[in-house]
XYZ file of C-alpha atoms in Angstrom:
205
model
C 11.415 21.842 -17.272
C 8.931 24.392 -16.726
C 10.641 26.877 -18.443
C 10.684 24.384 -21.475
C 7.162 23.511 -21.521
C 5.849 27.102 -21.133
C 8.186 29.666 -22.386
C 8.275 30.207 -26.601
C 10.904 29.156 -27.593
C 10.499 27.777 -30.833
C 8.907 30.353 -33.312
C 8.015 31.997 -30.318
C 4.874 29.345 -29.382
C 4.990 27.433 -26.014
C 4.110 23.715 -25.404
C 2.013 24.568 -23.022
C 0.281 27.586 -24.419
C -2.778 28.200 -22.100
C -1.241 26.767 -18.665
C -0.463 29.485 -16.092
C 3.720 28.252 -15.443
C 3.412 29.099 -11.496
C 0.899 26.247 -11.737
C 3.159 23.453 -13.734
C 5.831 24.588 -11.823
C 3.730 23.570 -8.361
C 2.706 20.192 -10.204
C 6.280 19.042 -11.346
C 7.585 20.727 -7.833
C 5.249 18.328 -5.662
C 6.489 15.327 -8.144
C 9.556 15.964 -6.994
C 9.279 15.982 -3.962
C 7.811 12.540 -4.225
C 10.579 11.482 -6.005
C 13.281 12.857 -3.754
C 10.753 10.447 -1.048
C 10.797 7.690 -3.233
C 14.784 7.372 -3.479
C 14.764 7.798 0.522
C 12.925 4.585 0.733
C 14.798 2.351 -1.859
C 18.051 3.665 -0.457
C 17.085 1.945 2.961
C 17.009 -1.725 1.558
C 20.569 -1.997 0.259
C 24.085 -1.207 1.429
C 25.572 -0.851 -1.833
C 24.558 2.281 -3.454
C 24.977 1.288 -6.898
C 22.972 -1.874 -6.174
C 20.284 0.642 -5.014
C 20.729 2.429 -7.949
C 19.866 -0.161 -10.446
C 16.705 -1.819 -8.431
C 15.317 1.749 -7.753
C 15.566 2.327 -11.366
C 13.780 -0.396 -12.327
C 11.277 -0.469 -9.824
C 10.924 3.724 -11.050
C 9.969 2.628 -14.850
C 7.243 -0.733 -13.422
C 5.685 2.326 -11.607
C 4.158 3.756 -14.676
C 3.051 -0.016 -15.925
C -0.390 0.664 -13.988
C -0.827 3.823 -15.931
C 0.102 1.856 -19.674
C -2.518 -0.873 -18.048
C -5.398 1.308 -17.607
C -4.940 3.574 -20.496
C -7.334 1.787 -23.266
C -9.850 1.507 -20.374
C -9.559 5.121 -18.792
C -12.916 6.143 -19.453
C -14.708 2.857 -18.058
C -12.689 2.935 -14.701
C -14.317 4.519 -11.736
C -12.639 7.099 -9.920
C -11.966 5.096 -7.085
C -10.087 2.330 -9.411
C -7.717 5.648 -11.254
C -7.322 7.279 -7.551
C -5.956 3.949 -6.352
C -3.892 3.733 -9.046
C -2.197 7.164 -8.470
C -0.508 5.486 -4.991
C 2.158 5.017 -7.823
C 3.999 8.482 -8.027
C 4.333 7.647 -11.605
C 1.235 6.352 -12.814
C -0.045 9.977 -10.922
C 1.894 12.129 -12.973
C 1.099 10.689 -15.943
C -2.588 10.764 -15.272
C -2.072 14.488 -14.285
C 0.108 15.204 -17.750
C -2.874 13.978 -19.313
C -5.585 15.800 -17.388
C -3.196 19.040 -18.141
C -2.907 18.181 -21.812
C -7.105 17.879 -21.613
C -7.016 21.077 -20.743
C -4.578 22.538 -23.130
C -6.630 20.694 -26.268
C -9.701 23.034 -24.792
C -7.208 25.795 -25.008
C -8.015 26.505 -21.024
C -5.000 25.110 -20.237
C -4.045 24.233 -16.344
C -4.846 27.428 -14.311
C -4.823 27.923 -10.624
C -8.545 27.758 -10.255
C -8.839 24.668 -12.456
C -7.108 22.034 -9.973
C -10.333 21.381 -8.957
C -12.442 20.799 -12.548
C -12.321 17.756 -14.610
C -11.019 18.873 -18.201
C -14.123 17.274 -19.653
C -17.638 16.704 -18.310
C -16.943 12.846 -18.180
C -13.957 13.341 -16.221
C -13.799 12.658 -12.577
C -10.190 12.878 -12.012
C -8.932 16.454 -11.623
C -5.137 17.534 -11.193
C -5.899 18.548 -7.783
C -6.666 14.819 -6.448
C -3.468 13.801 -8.542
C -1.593 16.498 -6.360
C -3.002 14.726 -3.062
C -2.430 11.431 -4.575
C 1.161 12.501 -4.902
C 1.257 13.640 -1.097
C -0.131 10.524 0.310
C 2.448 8.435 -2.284
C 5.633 10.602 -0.648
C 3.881 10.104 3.019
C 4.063 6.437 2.321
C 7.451 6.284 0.799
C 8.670 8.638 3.752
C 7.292 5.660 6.145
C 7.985 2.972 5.093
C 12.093 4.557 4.840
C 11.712 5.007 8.778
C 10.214 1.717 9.543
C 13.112 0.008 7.454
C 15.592 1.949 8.641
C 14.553 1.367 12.547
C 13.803 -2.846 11.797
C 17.238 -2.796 9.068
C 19.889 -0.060 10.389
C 22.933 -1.876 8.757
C 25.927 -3.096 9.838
C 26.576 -0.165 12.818
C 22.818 0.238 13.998
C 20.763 -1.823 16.516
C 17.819 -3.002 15.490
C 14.241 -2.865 16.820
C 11.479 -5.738 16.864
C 9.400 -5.611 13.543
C 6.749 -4.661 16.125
C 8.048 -1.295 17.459
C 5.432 1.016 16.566
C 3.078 -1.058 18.632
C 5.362 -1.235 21.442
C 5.294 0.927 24.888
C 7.257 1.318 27.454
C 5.726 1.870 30.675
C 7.778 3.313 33.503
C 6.656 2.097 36.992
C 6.396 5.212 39.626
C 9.317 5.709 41.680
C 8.369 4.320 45.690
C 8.236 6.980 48.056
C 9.844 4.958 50.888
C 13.210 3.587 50.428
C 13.060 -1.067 50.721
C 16.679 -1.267 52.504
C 17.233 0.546 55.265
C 20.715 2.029 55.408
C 23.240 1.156 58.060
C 23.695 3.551 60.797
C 27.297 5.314 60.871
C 28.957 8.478 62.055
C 30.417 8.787 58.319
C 26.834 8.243 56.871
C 24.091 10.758 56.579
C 20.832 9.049 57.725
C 17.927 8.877 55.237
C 15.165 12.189 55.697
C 12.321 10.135 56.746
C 9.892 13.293 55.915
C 10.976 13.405 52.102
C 10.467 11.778 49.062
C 13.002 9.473 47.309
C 14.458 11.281 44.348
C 17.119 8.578 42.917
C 17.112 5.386 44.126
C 19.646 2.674 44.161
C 18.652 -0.936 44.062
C 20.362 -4.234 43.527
C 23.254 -2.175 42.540
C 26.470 -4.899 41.700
């Protein structure tokens, strides 16, 4: 893909004509490794993998409906409304095509330096926040897959209580003296009275 969007191949003029490639190679690279996260957690819900293959699909194309939404009111949103909308690793990468497109159309194109500057002055969202958008969506995706997977193992797993994160187990300190006493014999080694109790053996049946 990068080598697509910024090598000349057509009458020798790239898509991307300004953009440095190592950088839209780092963009689409993070992207997919949220997407690689993303399949992780739909996989966990079903059994059937080509069940999971048409639900993930779908639920893959209503990701970028938030992006489509906001679109004819981009510039009124506040950047708090277009970062929240970027927990959608979809919506985020087409926000951050269009940042990098911004830049292109100023012929500055994405550069490494750049991830950090708005492609206009009444921009707030940069590519850099869409990059740590795109973390934070493949952290989520990555946790959720765990919790399922531990409260949902399938047919050969055991499951935990809904509440296992919260849950500790405490182990209660091991008693220095033996309760039972143990029966005096010629055949038994008697108990050290002057050390501690290593493994102990109780209500054994």
């Amino acid at each position: 893909i990068t080598a697509l969007l910024c090598v000349p191949l057509v009458n020798n003029i790239p898509i991307l004509k300004h953009s440095d490639w190592t950088a839209i190679w780092f963009f689409l690279f993070i992207y997919s490794v949220t997407t690689v996260c993303f399949c992780f957690m739909m996989s966990v819900f079903f059994d059937k993998a080509s069940v999971a293959a048409r639900v993930a699909g779908f639920v893959w194309i209503l990701s970028i409906v938030p992006y489509k939404l906001a679109l004819p009111i981009y510039d009124s949103l506040s950047i708090g409304i277009k970062s929240s909308l970027n927990i959608l690793s979809n919506s985020a990468m087409s926000f951050g095509i269009r940042s990098i497109i911004r830049l292109e159309v100023l012929e500055r194109g994405l550069q490494w330096n750049d991830f950090t500057t708005p492609a206009t002055i009444d921009e707030e969202l940069n590519v850099g926040l869409v990059i740590a958008m795109l973390l934070v969506d493949a952290l989520i995706y990555l946790i959720i897959a765990i919790y399922v997977e531990q409260v949902m193992p399938g047919e050969f797993g055991i499951a935990k209580p809904w509440y296992f994160p919260f849950s500790f187990k405490c182990r209660s300190s091991a008693s220095k003296t033996p309760t039972s006493q143990s029966q005096k014999s010629d055949f038994i080694e008697s108990d050290p009275s002057s050390s501690p109790v290593g493994i102990q053996i109780r209500n054994l049946r």
